[in-house]
Protein backbone atom coordinates (compact mmCIF):
# COMPACT_ATOMS: atom_id res chain seq x y z
CA UNK A 1 0.00 0.00 0.00
CA UNK A 2 2.91 2.33 0.80
CA UNK A 3 5.10 2.98 -2.23
CA UNK A 4 8.78 2.04 -2.11
CA UNK A 5 9.57 5.67 -2.91
CA UNK A 6 7.89 6.83 0.31
CA UNK A 7 9.70 4.17 2.32
CA UNK A 8 13.03 5.13 0.73
CA UNK A 9 12.47 8.82 1.46
CA UNK A 10 11.58 8.03 5.09
CA UNK A 11 14.65 5.86 5.67
CA UNK A 12 16.97 8.41 4.06
CA UNK A 13 15.48 11.15 6.22
CA UNK A 14 16.03 9.12 9.38
CA UNK A 15 19.61 8.33 8.36
CA UNK A 16 20.31 12.04 7.79
CA UNK A 17 19.16 12.75 11.36
CA UNK A 18 20.65 9.71 13.15
CA UNK A 19 23.55 8.67 10.87
CA UNK A 20 22.39 5.07 11.20
CA UNK A 21 21.91 2.95 8.06
CA UNK A 22 18.42 1.49 7.71
CA UNK A 23 16.62 -0.94 5.44
CA UNK A 24 13.01 -2.03 4.93
CA UNK A 25 12.41 -5.59 3.71
CA UNK A 26 9.21 -7.50 3.05
CA UNK A 27 8.37 -10.86 4.63
CA UNK A 28 9.94 -12.69 1.67
CA UNK A 29 13.34 -11.06 2.17
CA UNK A 30 13.12 -8.54 -0.66
CA UNK A 31 14.65 -5.11 0.00
CA UNK A 32 12.04 -2.37 -0.53
CA UNK A 33 14.12 0.60 0.64
CA UNK A 34 17.66 0.87 1.92
CA UNK A 35 20.34 3.43 2.78
CA UNK A 36 23.18 0.93 2.17
CA UNK A 37 24.21 -1.42 -0.64
CA UNK A 38 23.88 -5.21 -0.80
CA UNK A 39 20.89 -5.38 1.54
CA UNK A 40 19.98 -8.73 -0.09
CA UNK A 41 22.78 -10.41 1.87
CA UNK A 42 20.42 -10.29 4.87
CA UNK A 43 17.51 -11.99 3.06
CA UNK A 44 18.02 -15.39 4.70
CA UNK A 45 18.38 -13.80 8.13
CA UNK A 46 15.13 -11.90 7.54
CA UNK A 47 13.29 -15.09 6.57
CA UNK A 48 14.54 -16.80 9.74
CA UNK A 49 13.49 -13.75 11.79
CA UNK A 50 10.01 -13.73 10.18
CA UNK A 51 9.40 -17.31 11.28
CA UNK A 52 10.67 -16.67 14.83
CA UNK A 53 8.39 -15.49 17.65
CA UNK A 54 10.67 -12.55 18.55
CA UNK A 55 9.67 -8.96 17.72
CA UNK A 56 13.32 -7.85 17.57
CA UNK A 57 16.78 -9.44 17.59
CA UNK A 58 20.44 -8.76 16.80
CA UNK A 59 22.27 -10.82 14.18
CA UNK A 60 25.53 -10.24 12.27
CA UNK A 61 25.89 -6.77 13.79
CA UNK A 62 22.42 -5.74 12.53
CA UNK A 63 19.26 -5.21 14.57
CA UNK A 64 15.99 -6.59 13.19
CA UNK A 65 12.49 -5.26 14.04
CA UNK A 66 9.03 -6.41 12.98
CA UNK A 67 6.32 -4.02 11.79
CA UNK A 68 2.71 -5.22 12.00
CA UNK A 69 -0.55 -4.08 10.45
CA UNK A 70 -3.44 -5.25 12.63
CA UNK A 71 -1.42 -8.27 13.87
CA UNK A 72 -0.34 -9.09 10.31
CA UNK A 73 3.44 -8.88 9.76
CA UNK A 74 4.11 -6.44 6.92
CA UNK A 75 7.75 -5.31 7.06
CA UNK A 76 11.08 -6.01 8.71
CA UNK A 77 13.29 -3.03 9.61
CA UNK A 78 17.08 -3.47 9.67
CA UNK A 79 19.31 -1.04 11.58
CA UNK A 80 23.08 -1.49 11.15
CA UNK A 81 24.87 -1.62 14.50
CA UNK A 82 24.37 -3.41 17.80
CA UNK A 83 24.52 -0.52 20.28
CA UNK A 84 21.64 0.76 22.39
CA UNK A 85 21.53 3.94 20.31
CA UNK A 86 21.06 1.92 17.13
CA UNK A 87 18.35 -0.10 18.89
CA UNK A 88 16.53 3.15 19.69
CA UNK A 89 16.85 4.35 16.09
CA UNK A 90 15.50 1.01 14.84
CA UNK A 91 12.51 1.31 17.17
CA UNK A 92 11.88 4.85 15.92
CA UNK A 93 12.07 3.64 12.28
CA UNK A 94 9.64 0.82 13.11
CA UNK A 95 7.26 3.25 14.81
CA UNK A 96 7.41 5.66 11.86
CA UNK A 97 6.75 2.86 9.36
CA UNK A 98 3.84 1.63 11.49
CA UNK A 99 2.33 5.13 11.43
CA UNK A 100 2.79 5.32 7.66
CA UNK A 101 0.89 2.03 7.31
CA UNK A 102 -2.01 3.38 9.36
CA UNK A 103 -2.06 6.73 7.53
CA UNK A 104 -1.95 5.20 4.06
CA UNK A 105 -4.53 2.58 4.93
CA UNK A 106 -6.88 5.30 6.21
CA UNK A 107 -6.26 7.34 3.06
CA UNK A 108 -7.02 4.28 0.92
CA UNK A 109 -10.20 3.58 2.86
CA UNK A 110 -11.34 7.20 2.55
CA UNK A 111 -10.54 7.25 -1.16
CA UNK A 112 -12.53 4.07 -1.69
CA UNK A 113 -15.43 5.49 0.32
CA UNK A 114 -15.47 8.76 -1.65
CA UNK A 115 -15.43 6.89 -4.98
CA UNK A 116 -18.40 4.74 -3.97
CA UNK A 117 -20.17 7.80 -2.60
CA UNK A 118 -19.76 9.68 -5.91
CA UNK A 119 -20.98 6.69 -7.93
CA UNK A 120 -24.04 6.09 -5.73
CA UNK A 121 -22.81 2.63 -4.74
CA UNK A 122 -23.69 2.94 -1.04
CA UNK A 123 -26.89 2.53 0.93
CA UNK A 124 -27.90 5.52 3.04
CA UNK A 125 -27.17 3.70 6.29
CA UNK A 126 -23.72 2.67 5.00
CA UNK A 127 -22.89 6.27 4.09
CA UNK A 128 -23.39 7.49 7.64
CA UNK A 129 -21.86 4.42 9.32
CA UNK A 130 -18.69 4.57 7.24
CA UNK A 131 -18.45 8.34 7.57
CA UNK A 132 -18.46 7.98 11.34
CA UNK A 133 -15.84 5.21 11.23
CA UNK A 134 -13.56 7.27 8.94
CA UNK A 135 -14.11 10.47 10.99
CA UNK A 136 -15.68 12.34 8.07
CA UNK A 137 -18.17 15.11 8.93
CA UNK A 138 -21.60 14.43 7.47
CA UNK A 139 -23.27 17.84 7.70
CA UNK A 140 -20.83 20.39 6.28
CA UNK A 141 -21.09 22.38 3.03
CA UNK A 142 -19.35 20.66 0.13
CA UNK A 143 -19.12 20.95 -3.65
CA UNK A 144 -17.69 18.71 -6.36
CA UNK A 145 -15.15 19.92 -8.94
CA UNK A 146 -14.35 17.81 -12.00
CA UNK A 147 -10.96 18.62 -13.53
CA UNK A 148 -10.57 17.31 -17.08
CA UNK A 149 -7.03 17.51 -18.47
CA UNK A 150 -7.55 16.22 -22.05
CA UNK A 151 -4.06 14.72 -21.93
CA UNK A 152 -2.29 11.46 -21.14
CA UNK A 153 -1.07 12.82 -17.80
CA UNK A 154 -4.06 12.14 -15.58
CA UNK A 155 -1.89 10.58 -12.87
CA UNK A 156 0.29 13.68 -12.80
CA UNK A 157 -2.81 15.87 -12.61
CA UNK A 158 -4.10 13.79 -9.70
CA UNK A 159 -0.85 14.21 -7.76
CA UNK A 160 -0.61 17.92 -8.58
CA UNK A 161 -4.15 18.57 -7.33
CA UNK A 162 -3.39 16.51 -4.21
CA UNK A 163 -0.26 18.57 -3.56
CA UNK A 164 -2.21 21.83 -3.94
CA UNK A 165 -4.82 20.74 -1.39
CA UNK A 166 -2.48 18.67 0.82
CA UNK A 167 -2.87 21.05 3.79
CA UNK A 168 -6.67 20.95 3.56
CA UNK A 169 -7.37 17.65 5.27
CA UNK A 170 -11.14 17.95 4.88
CA UNK A 171 -10.98 18.03 1.07
CA UNK A 172 -10.91 14.77 -0.91
CA UNK A 173 -9.16 14.21 -4.24
CA UNK A 174 -9.75 11.05 -6.27
CA UNK A 175 -10.45 9.75 -9.77
CA UNK A 176 -13.30 7.52 -10.94
CA UNK A 177 -12.14 7.21 -14.57
CA UNK A 178 -9.06 7.85 -16.73
CA UNK A 179 -10.24 11.21 -18.05
CA UNK A 180 -10.64 13.41 -15.00
CA UNK A 181 -9.74 14.22 -11.41
CA UNK A 182 -12.48 14.72 -8.81
CA UNK A 183 -12.19 17.22 -5.97
CA UNK A 184 -14.77 17.08 -3.18
CA UNK A 185 -14.17 20.47 -1.58
CA UNK A 186 -15.41 21.71 1.77
CA UNK A 187 -17.03 25.12 1.36
CA UNK A 188 -16.69 27.82 3.99
CA UNK A 189 -19.81 29.64 5.18
CA UNK A 190 -18.56 32.84 3.52
CA UNK A 191 -17.95 31.19 0.13
CA UNK A 192 -20.45 31.38 -2.71
CA UNK A 193 -20.35 30.38 -6.37
CA UNK A 194 -18.40 33.48 -7.36
CA UNK A 195 -15.57 32.62 -4.95
CA UNK A 196 -15.66 28.95 -5.94
CA UNK A 197 -15.39 29.83 -9.64
CA UNK A 198 -12.35 31.96 -8.81
CA UNK A 199 -10.84 28.98 -6.95
CA UNK A 200 -11.52 26.77 -9.98
CA UNK A 201 -9.88 29.34 -12.28
CA UNK A 202 -6.83 29.44 -9.97
CA UNK A 203 -6.63 25.65 -10.03
CA UNK A 204 -6.80 25.67 -13.83
CA UNK A 205 -3.99 28.25 -14.01
CA UNK A 206 -1.80 26.16 -11.68
CA UNK A 207 -2.26 23.09 -13.86
CA UNK A 208 -1.53 25.18 -16.96
CA UNK A 209 1.74 26.14 -15.28
CA UNK A 210 2.50 22.41 -15.03
CA UNK A 211 2.32 22.05 -18.82
CA UNK A 212 -1.38 21.13 -18.85
CA UNK A 213 -2.93 23.97 -20.87
CA UNK A 214 -6.13 22.23 -22.03
CA UNK A 215 -7.80 21.96 -18.63
CA UNK A 216 -11.53 22.38 -18.06
CA UNK A 217 -13.08 22.59 -14.60
CA UNK A 218 -16.77 21.95 -13.93
CA UNK A 219 -18.62 22.65 -10.67
CA UNK A 220 -21.75 21.06 -9.23
CA UNK A 221 -23.89 22.82 -6.63
CA UNK A 222 -23.19 23.26 -2.93
CA UNK A 223 -24.69 20.50 -0.77
CA UNK A 224 -25.01 20.42 3.00
CA UNK A 225 -25.21 16.67 3.66
CA UNK A 226 -22.75 14.00 2.66
CA UNK A 227 -25.47 11.85 1.06
CA UNK A 228 -25.97 14.62 -1.55
CA UNK A 229 -22.34 14.70 -2.71
CA UNK A 230 -23.22 12.28 -5.53
CA UNK A 231 -25.82 14.78 -6.77
CA UNK A 232 -23.20 17.53 -6.93
CA UNK A 233 -20.95 15.13 -8.86
CA UNK A 234 -23.68 14.38 -11.43
CA UNK A 235 -24.33 18.11 -11.80
CA UNK A 236 -20.62 18.76 -12.38
CA UNK A 237 -20.59 16.02 -15.05
CA UNK A 238 -23.55 17.65 -16.77
CA UNK A 239 -21.87 21.06 -16.55
CA UNK A 240 -18.76 19.59 -18.20
CA UNK A 241 -20.79 18.20 -21.13
CA UNK A 242 -23.02 21.26 -21.52
CA UNK A 243 -19.93 23.48 -21.43
CA UNK A 244 -18.32 21.50 -24.27
CA UNK A 245 -21.44 21.81 -26.41
CA UNK A 246 -22.57 25.40 -25.86
CA UNK A 247 -19.79 27.27 -24.03
CA UNK A 248 -16.56 25.93 -25.53
CA UNK A 249 -14.83 29.25 -24.87
CA UNK A 250 -15.20 28.79 -21.09
CA UNK A 251 -12.54 26.86 -19.16
CA UNK A 252 -14.61 26.96 -15.93
CA UNK A 253 -18.29 25.98 -16.07
CA UNK A 254 -20.67 25.96 -13.10
CA UNK A 255 -23.92 23.98 -13.07
CA UNK A 256 -25.65 26.99 -11.52
CA UNK A 257 -24.79 29.08 -14.59
CA UNK A 258 -25.71 26.88 -17.55
CA UNK A 259 -28.78 28.81 -18.65
CA UNK A 260 -30.87 27.37 -21.46
CA UNK A 261 -28.10 24.91 -22.33
CA UNK A 262 -29.09 22.82 -19.30
CA UNK A 263 -32.68 22.49 -20.60
CA UNK A 264 -31.66 21.58 -24.15
CA UNK A 265 -29.17 18.97 -22.87
CA UNK A 266 -32.03 17.08 -21.24
CA UNK A 267 -34.24 16.97 -24.34
CA UNK A 268 -34.72 13.58 -26.06
CA UNK A 269 -33.16 13.42 -29.54
CA UNK A 270 -36.45 12.52 -31.34
CA UNK A 271 -38.04 15.68 -29.94
CA UNK A 272 -35.04 17.72 -31.09
CA UNK A 273 -35.33 16.33 -34.63
CA UNK A 274 -39.02 17.13 -34.70
CA UNK A 275 -38.33 20.72 -33.57
CA UNK A 276 -35.62 21.28 -36.21
CA UNK A 277 -37.84 19.87 -38.94
CA UNK A 278 -40.63 22.19 -37.84
CA UNK A 279 -38.39 25.28 -37.80
CA UNK A 280 -36.23 24.70 -40.88
CA UNK A 281 -38.61 22.50 -42.89
CA UNK A 282 -36.15 19.67 -43.34
CA UNK A 283 -33.13 21.94 -43.82
CA UNK A 284 -30.27 22.41 -41.39
CA UNK A 285 -28.26 25.45 -40.27
CA UNK A 286 -25.25 23.52 -41.61
CA UNK A 287 -26.61 24.22 -45.08
CA UNK A 288 -26.08 27.97 -44.62
CA UNK A 289 -22.91 29.41 -46.15
CA UNK A 290 -20.12 30.80 -43.98
CA UNK A 291 -21.12 34.40 -44.66
CA UNK A 292 -24.68 33.82 -43.47
CA UNK A 293 -23.57 31.98 -40.31
CA UNK A 294 -21.08 34.77 -39.48
CA UNK A 295 -23.80 37.37 -39.94
CA UNK A 296 -26.23 35.46 -37.70
CA UNK A 297 -23.71 34.95 -34.90
CA UNK A 298 -22.54 38.57 -34.96
CA UNK A 299 -26.16 39.80 -34.96
CA UNK A 300 -26.87 37.77 -31.82
CA UNK A 301 -23.62 38.94 -30.18
CA UNK A 302 -24.77 42.54 -30.62
CA UNK A 303 -28.26 41.94 -29.18
CA UNK A 304 -30.02 42.29 -32.56
CA UNK A 305 -28.53 45.76 -33.12
CA UNK A 306 -28.37 46.32 -36.89
CA UNK A 307 -26.10 49.38 -36.80
CA UNK A 308 -23.49 47.86 -34.47
CA UNK A 309 -23.50 44.52 -36.32
CA UNK A 310 -22.96 46.17 -39.72
CA UNK A 311 -20.12 48.25 -38.24
CA UNK A 312 -18.34 45.19 -36.80
CA UNK A 313 -18.80 43.24 -40.03
CA UNK A 314 -17.47 46.23 -42.06
CA UNK A 315 -20.52 46.21 -44.33
CA UNK A 316 -23.16 48.78 -45.17
CA UNK A 317 -26.33 48.72 -43.09
CA UNK A 318 -28.39 48.01 -46.23
CA UNK A 319 -26.19 44.99 -47.00
CA UNK A 320 -26.96 43.56 -43.56
CA UNK A 321 -30.69 44.23 -44.04
CA UNK A 322 -30.49 42.45 -47.40
CA UNK A 323 -28.88 39.40 -45.77
CA UNK A 324 -31.51 39.31 -43.02
CA UNK A 325 -34.32 39.60 -45.60
CA UNK A 326 -32.77 36.73 -47.58
CA UNK A 327 -32.59 34.60 -44.42
CA UNK A 328 -36.24 35.40 -43.64
CA UNK A 329 -37.32 34.20 -47.08
CA UNK A 330 -35.47 30.88 -46.70
CA UNK A 331 -36.51 30.12 -43.11
CA UNK A 332 -39.64 32.19 -42.47
CA UNK A 333 -37.90 33.75 -39.44
CA UNK A 334 -37.08 37.45 -39.17
CA UNK A 335 -34.17 37.83 -36.75
CA UNK A 336 -35.12 41.47 -36.17
CA UNK A 337 -38.27 40.22 -34.44
CA UNK A 338 -37.50 39.17 -30.87
CA UNK A 339 -39.69 36.04 -30.88
CA UNK A 340 -38.23 34.81 -34.17
CA UNK A 341 -34.70 35.55 -32.92
CA UNK A 342 -35.26 33.45 -29.78
CA UNK A 343 -36.63 30.57 -31.86
CA UNK A 344 -33.67 30.71 -34.22
CA UNK A 345 -31.13 30.91 -31.39
CA UNK A 346 -32.65 27.89 -29.63
CA UNK A 347 -32.72 25.98 -32.93
CA UNK A 348 -29.00 26.61 -33.44
CA UNK A 349 -28.28 25.33 -29.91
CA UNK A 350 -30.43 22.24 -30.49
CA UNK A 351 -28.49 21.45 -33.67
CA UNK A 352 -25.22 21.78 -31.73
CA UNK A 353 -26.55 19.39 -29.10
CA UNK A 354 -27.66 16.84 -31.72
CA UNK A 355 -24.26 16.93 -33.45
CA UNK A 356 -22.50 16.41 -30.11
CA UNK A 357 -24.69 13.43 -29.23
CA UNK A 358 -24.10 11.86 -32.64
CA UNK A 359 -20.33 12.17 -32.12
CA UNK A 360 -20.67 10.73 -28.63
CA UNK A 361 -22.60 7.72 -29.91
CA UNK A 362 -19.98 6.84 -32.45
PDB file of N, CA and C in Angstrom, residues 264-316:
ATOM      1  N   UNK A 264     -31.806  22.249 -22.850  1.00  0.00           N
ATOM      2  CA  UNK A 264     -31.660  21.584 -24.147  1.00  0.00           C
ATOM      3  C   UNK A 264     -30.946  20.244 -23.979  1.00  0.00           C
ATOM      4  N   UNK A 265     -29.953  20.186 -23.088  1.00  0.00           N
ATOM      5  CA  UNK A 265     -29.168  18.975 -22.874  1.00  0.00           C
ATOM      6  C   UNK A 265     -30.047  17.816 -22.413  1.00  0.00           C
ATOM      7  N   UNK A 266     -31.167  18.122 -21.778  1.00  0.00           N
ATOM      8  CA  UNK A 266     -32.034  17.078 -21.238  1.00  0.00           C
ATOM      9  C   UNK A 266     -33.187  16.706 -22.173  1.00  0.00           C
ATOM     10  N   UNK A 267     -33.184  17.300 -23.376  1.00  0.00           N
ATOM     11  CA  UNK A 267     -34.240  16.966 -24.338  1.00  0.00           C
ATOM     12  C   UNK A 267     -33.932  15.645 -25.039  1.00  0.00           C
ATOM     13  N   UNK A 268     -34.941  14.812 -25.281  1.00  0.00           N
ATOM     14  CA  UNK A 268     -34.724  13.584 -26.056  1.00  0.00           C
ATOM     15  C   UNK A 268     -34.447  13.918 -27.517  1.00  0.00           C
ATOM     16  N   UNK A 269     -33.577  13.155 -28.156  1.00  0.00           N
ATOM     17  CA  UNK A 269     -33.163  13.421 -29.539  1.00  0.00           C
ATOM     18  C   UNK A 269     -34.346  13.417 -30.521  1.00  0.00           C
ATOM     19  N   UNK A 270     -35.307  12.480 -30.415  1.00  0.00           N
ATOM     20  CA  UNK A 270     -36.449  12.518 -31.344  1.00  0.00           C
ATOM     21  C   UNK A 270     -37.208  13.851 -31.283  1.00  0.00           C
ATOM     22  N   UNK A 271     -37.363  14.392 -30.086  1.00  0.00           N
ATOM     23  CA  UNK A 271     -38.040  15.682 -29.940  1.00  0.00           C
ATOM     24  C   UNK A 271     -37.222  16.798 -30.586  1.00  0.00           C
ATOM     25  N   UNK A 272     -35.913  16.726 -30.464  1.00  0.00           N
ATOM     26  CA  UNK A 272     -35.036  17.723 -31.090  1.00  0.00           C
ATOM     27  C   UNK A 272     -35.178  17.682 -32.613  1.00  0.00           C
ATOM     28  N   UNK A 273     -35.189  16.470 -33.166  1.00  0.00           N
ATOM     29  CA  UNK A 273     -35.326  16.330 -34.626  1.00  0.00           C
ATOM     30  C   UNK A 273     -36.663  16.881 -35.112  1.00  0.00           C
ATOM     31  N   UNK A 274     -37.692  16.626 -34.345  1.00  0.00           N
ATOM     32  CA  UNK A 274     -39.021  17.132 -34.698  1.00  0.00           C
ATOM     33  C   UNK A 274     -39.032  18.660 -34.699  1.00  0.00           C
ATOM     34  N   UNK A 275     -38.381  19.255 -33.696  1.00  0.00           N
ATOM     35  CA  UNK A 275     -38.332  20.716 -33.568  1.00  0.00           C
ATOM     36  C   UNK A 275     -37.576  21.338 -34.744  1.00  0.00           C
ATOM     37  N   UNK A 276     -36.427  20.750 -35.108  1.00  0.00           N
ATOM     38  CA  UNK A 276     -35.622  21.278 -36.209  1.00  0.00           C
ATOM     39  C   UNK A 276     -36.375  21.160 -37.537  1.00  0.00           C
ATOM     40  N   UNK A 277     -37.059  20.057 -37.712  1.00  0.00           N
ATOM     41  CA  UNK A 277     -37.836  19.870 -38.936  1.00  0.00           C
ATOM     42  C   UNK A 277     -38.944  20.912 -39.028  1.00  0.00           C
ATOM     43  N   UNK A 278     -39.559  21.200 -37.888  1.00  0.00           N
ATOM     44  CA  UNK A 278     -40.629  22.193 -37.836  1.00  0.00           C
ATOM     45  C   UNK A 278     -40.107  23.596 -38.154  1.00  0.00           C
ATOM     46  N   UNK A 279     -38.932  23.934 -37.622  1.00  0.00           N
ATOM     47  CA  UNK A 279     -38.393  25.285 -37.801  1.00  0.00           C
ATOM     48  C   UNK A 279     -37.778  25.472 -39.178  1.00  0.00           C
ATOM     49  N   UNK A 280     -36.981  24.522 -39.635  1.00  0.00           N
ATOM     50  CA  UNK A 280     -36.234  24.702 -40.876  1.00  0.00           C
ATOM     51  C   UNK A 280     -36.812  23.897 -42.048  1.00  0.00           C
ATOM     52  N   UNK A 281     -37.931  23.228 -41.824  1.00  0.00           N
ATOM     53  CA  UNK A 281     -38.614  22.500 -42.885  1.00  0.00           C
ATOM     54  C   UNK A 281     -37.678  21.507 -43.588  1.00  0.00           C
ATOM     55  N   UNK A 282     -37.012  20.707 -42.783  1.00  0.00           N
ATOM     56  CA  UNK A 282     -36.150  19.673 -43.342  1.00  0.00           C
ATOM     57  C   UNK A 282     -34.735  20.128 -43.632  1.00  0.00           C
ATOM     58  N   UNK A 283     -34.486  21.437 -43.577  1.00  0.00           N
ATOM     59  CA  UNK A 283     -33.135  21.940 -43.820  1.00  0.00           C
ATOM     60  C   UNK A 283     -32.361  21.930 -42.500  1.00  0.00           C
ATOM     61  N   UNK A 284     -31.102  22.346 -42.590  1.00  0.00           N
ATOM     62  CA  UNK A 284     -30.266  22.412 -41.388  1.00  0.00           C
ATOM     63  C   UNK A 284     -29.427  23.678 -41.442  1.00  0.00           C
ATOM     64  N   UNK A 285     -29.143  24.271 -40.282  1.00  0.00           N
ATOM     65  CA  UNK A 285     -28.261  25.451 -40.273  1.00  0.00           C
ATOM     66  C   UNK A 285     -26.903  25.160 -40.905  1.00  0.00           C
ATOM     67  N   UNK A 286     -26.517  23.878 -40.963  1.00  0.00           N
ATOM     68  CA  UNK A 286     -25.252  23.521 -41.606  1.00  0.00           C
ATOM     69  C   UNK A 286     -25.277  23.824 -43.105  1.00  0.00           C
ATOM     70  N   UNK A 287     -26.483  23.935 -43.646  1.00  0.00           N
ATOM     71  CA  UNK A 287     -26.615  24.218 -45.084  1.00  0.00           C
ATOM     72  C   UNK A 287     -26.334  25.682 -45.402  1.00  0.00           C
ATOM     73  N   UNK A 288     -26.348  26.548 -44.382  1.00  0.00           N
ATOM     74  CA  UNK A 288     -26.079  27.971 -44.616  1.00  0.00           C
ATOM     75  C   UNK A 288     -24.595  28.156 -44.946  1.00  0.00           C
ATOM     76  N   UNK A 289     -24.314  29.130 -45.817  1.00  0.00           N
ATOM     77  CA  UNK A 289     -22.912  29.411 -46.152  1.00  0.00           C
ATOM     78  C   UNK A 289     -22.237  30.141 -44.993  1.00  0.00           C
ATOM     79  N   UNK A 290     -20.922  30.216 -45.055  1.00  0.00           N
ATOM     80  CA  UNK A 290     -20.119  30.804 -43.976  1.00  0.00           C
ATOM     81  C   UNK A 290     -20.489  32.267 -43.729  1.00  0.00           C
ATOM     82  N   UNK A 291     -20.757  32.982 -44.796  1.00  0.00           N
ATOM     83  CA  UNK A 291     -21.115  34.403 -44.662  1.00  0.00           C
ATOM     84  C   UNK A 291     -22.406  34.572 -43.877  1.00  0.00           C
ATOM     85  N   UNK A 292     -23.395  33.735 -44.166  1.00  0.00           N
ATOM     86  CA  UNK A 292     -24.683  33.819 -43.474  1.00  0.00           C
ATOM     87  C   UNK A 292     -24.530  33.465 -41.990  1.00  0.00           C
ATOM     88  N   UNK A 293     -23.773  32.392 -41.698  1.00  0.00           N
ATOM     89  CA  UNK A 293     -23.567  31.985 -40.307  1.00  0.00           C
ATOM     90  C   UNK A 293     -22.825  33.066 -39.512  1.00  0.00           C
ATOM     91  N   UNK A 294     -21.817  33.686 -40.134  1.00  0.00           N
ATOM     92  CA  UNK A 294     -21.076  34.768 -39.480  1.00  0.00           C
ATOM     93  C   UNK A 294     -21.989  35.938 -39.175  1.00  0.00           C
ATOM     94  N   UNK A 295     -22.849  36.272 -40.123  1.00  0.00           N
ATOM     95  CA  UNK A 295     -23.796  37.372 -39.938  1.00  0.00           C
ATOM     96  C   UNK A 295     -24.755  37.079 -38.789  1.00  0.00           C
ATOM     97  N   UNK A 296     -25.284  35.853 -38.762  1.00  0.00           N
ATOM     98  CA  UNK A 296     -26.231  35.458 -37.705  1.00  0.00           C
ATOM     99  C   UNK A 296     -25.579  35.551 -36.326  1.00  0.00           C
ATOM    100  N   UNK A 297     -24.394  34.967 -36.204  1.00  0.00           N
ATOM    101  CA  UNK A 297     -23.713  34.954 -34.901  1.00  0.00           C
ATOM    102  C   UNK A 297     -23.368  36.358 -34.431  1.00  0.00           C
ATOM    103  N   UNK A 298     -22.897  37.199 -35.332  1.00  0.00           N
ATOM    104  CA  UNK A 298     -22.545  38.570 -34.961  1.00  0.00           C
ATOM    105  C   UNK A 298     -23.789  39.369 -34.591  1.00  0.00           C
ATOM    106  N   UNK A 299     -24.901  39.111 -35.256  1.00  0.00           N
ATOM    107  CA  UNK A 299     -26.163  39.796 -34.962  1.00  0.00           C
ATOM    108  C   UNK A 299     -26.636  39.448 -33.545  1.00  0.00           C
ATOM    109  N   UNK A 300     -26.506  38.183 -33.177  1.00  0.00           N
ATOM    110  CA  UNK A 300     -26.868  37.774 -31.818  1.00  0.00           C
ATOM    111  C   UNK A 300     -25.909  38.359 -30.783  1.00  0.00           C
ATOM    112  N   UNK A 301     -24.611  38.377 -31.102  1.00  0.00           N
ATOM    113  CA  UNK A 301     -23.620  38.940 -30.180  1.00  0.00           C
ATOM    114  C   UNK A 301     -23.923  40.397 -29.845  1.00  0.00           C
ATOM    115  N   UNK A 302     -24.489  41.117 -30.798  1.00  0.00           N
ATOM    116  CA  UNK A 302     -24.774  42.542 -30.615  1.00  0.00           C
ATOM    117  C   UNK A 302     -26.241  42.807 -30.264  1.00  0.00           C
ATOM    118  N   UNK A 303     -26.891  41.794 -29.695  1.00  0.00           N
ATOM    119  CA  UNK A 303     -28.263  41.943 -29.182  1.00  0.00           C
ATOM    120  C   UNK A 303     -29.226  42.488 -30.225  1.00  0.00           C
ATOM    121  N   UNK A 304     -29.115  41.957 -31.437  1.00  0.00           N
ATOM    122  CA  UNK A 304     -30.016  42.287 -32.561  1.00  0.00           C
ATOM    123  C   UNK A 304     -29.911  43.747 -32.988  1.00  0.00           C
ATOM    124  N   UNK A 305     -28.759  44.360 -32.728  1.00  0.00           N
ATOM    125  CA  UNK A 305     -28.535  45.758 -33.116  1.00  0.00           C
ATOM    126  C   UNK A 305     -27.966  45.806 -34.534  1.00  0.00           C
ATOM    127  N   UNK A 306     -28.768  46.312 -35.484  1.00  0.00           N
ATOM    128  CA  UNK A 306     -28.375  46.319 -36.894  1.00  0.00           C
ATOM    129  C   UNK A 306     -27.164  47.213 -37.122  1.00  0.00           C
ATOM    130  N   UNK A 307     -27.178  48.412 -36.562  1.00  0.00           N
ATOM    131  CA  UNK A 307     -26.095  49.375 -36.802  1.00  0.00           C
ATOM    132  C   UNK A 307     -24.757  48.844 -36.292  1.00  0.00           C
ATOM    133  N   UNK A 308     -24.733  48.340 -35.052  1.00  0.00           N
ATOM    134  CA  UNK A 308     -23.487  47.858 -34.470  1.00  0.00           C
ATOM    135  C   UNK A 308     -22.979  46.615 -35.203  1.00  0.00           C
ATOM    136  N   UNK A 309     -23.907  45.729 -35.610  1.00  0.00           N
ATOM    137  CA  UNK A 309     -23.503  44.519 -36.320  1.00  0.00           C
ATOM    138  C   UNK A 309     -22.884  44.858 -37.666  1.00  0.00           C
ATOM    139  N   UNK A 310     -23.500  45.774 -38.413  1.00  0.00           N
ATOM    140  CA  UNK A 310     -22.957  46.168 -39.719  1.00  0.00           C
ATOM    141  C   UNK A 310     -21.588  46.823 -39.559  1.00  0.00           C
ATOM    142  N   UNK A 311     -21.410  47.599 -38.484  1.00  0.00           N
ATOM    143  CA  UNK A 311     -20.118  48.252 -38.235  1.00  0.00           C
ATOM    144  C   UNK A 311     -19.034  47.212 -37.969  1.00  0.00           C
ATOM    145  N   UNK A 312     -19.341  46.202 -37.146  1.00  0.00           N
ATOM    146  CA  UNK A 312     -18.343  45.190 -36.800  1.00  0.00           C
ATOM    147  C   UNK A 312     -18.040  44.244 -37.964  1.00  0.00           C
ATOM    148  N   UNK A 313     -19.014  44.096 -38.858  1.00  0.00           N
ATOM    149  CA  UNK A 313     -18.797  43.245 -40.034  1.00  0.00           C
ATOM    150  C   UNK A 313     -18.181  44.019 -41.202  1.00  0.00           C
ATOM    151  N   UNK A 314     -18.019  45.356 -41.012  1.00  0.00           N
ATOM    152  CA  UNK A 314     -17.472  46.233 -42.059  1.00  0.00           C
ATOM    153  C   UNK A 314     -18.296  46.191 -43.341  1.00  0.00           C
ATOM    154  N   UNK A 315     -19.615  46.177 -43.163  1.00  0.00           N
ATOM    155  CA  UNK A 315     -20.518  46.206 -44.327  1.00  0.00           C
ATOM    156  C   UNK A 315     -21.533  47.336 -44.139  1.00  0.00           C
ATOM    157  N   UNK A 316     -22.156  47.731 -45.241  1.00  0.00           N
ATOM    158  CA  UNK A 316     -23.165  48.785 -45.170  1.00  0.00           C
ATOM    159  C   UNK A 316     -24.418  48.246 -44.479  1.00  0.00           C
TER     160      UNK A 316
END
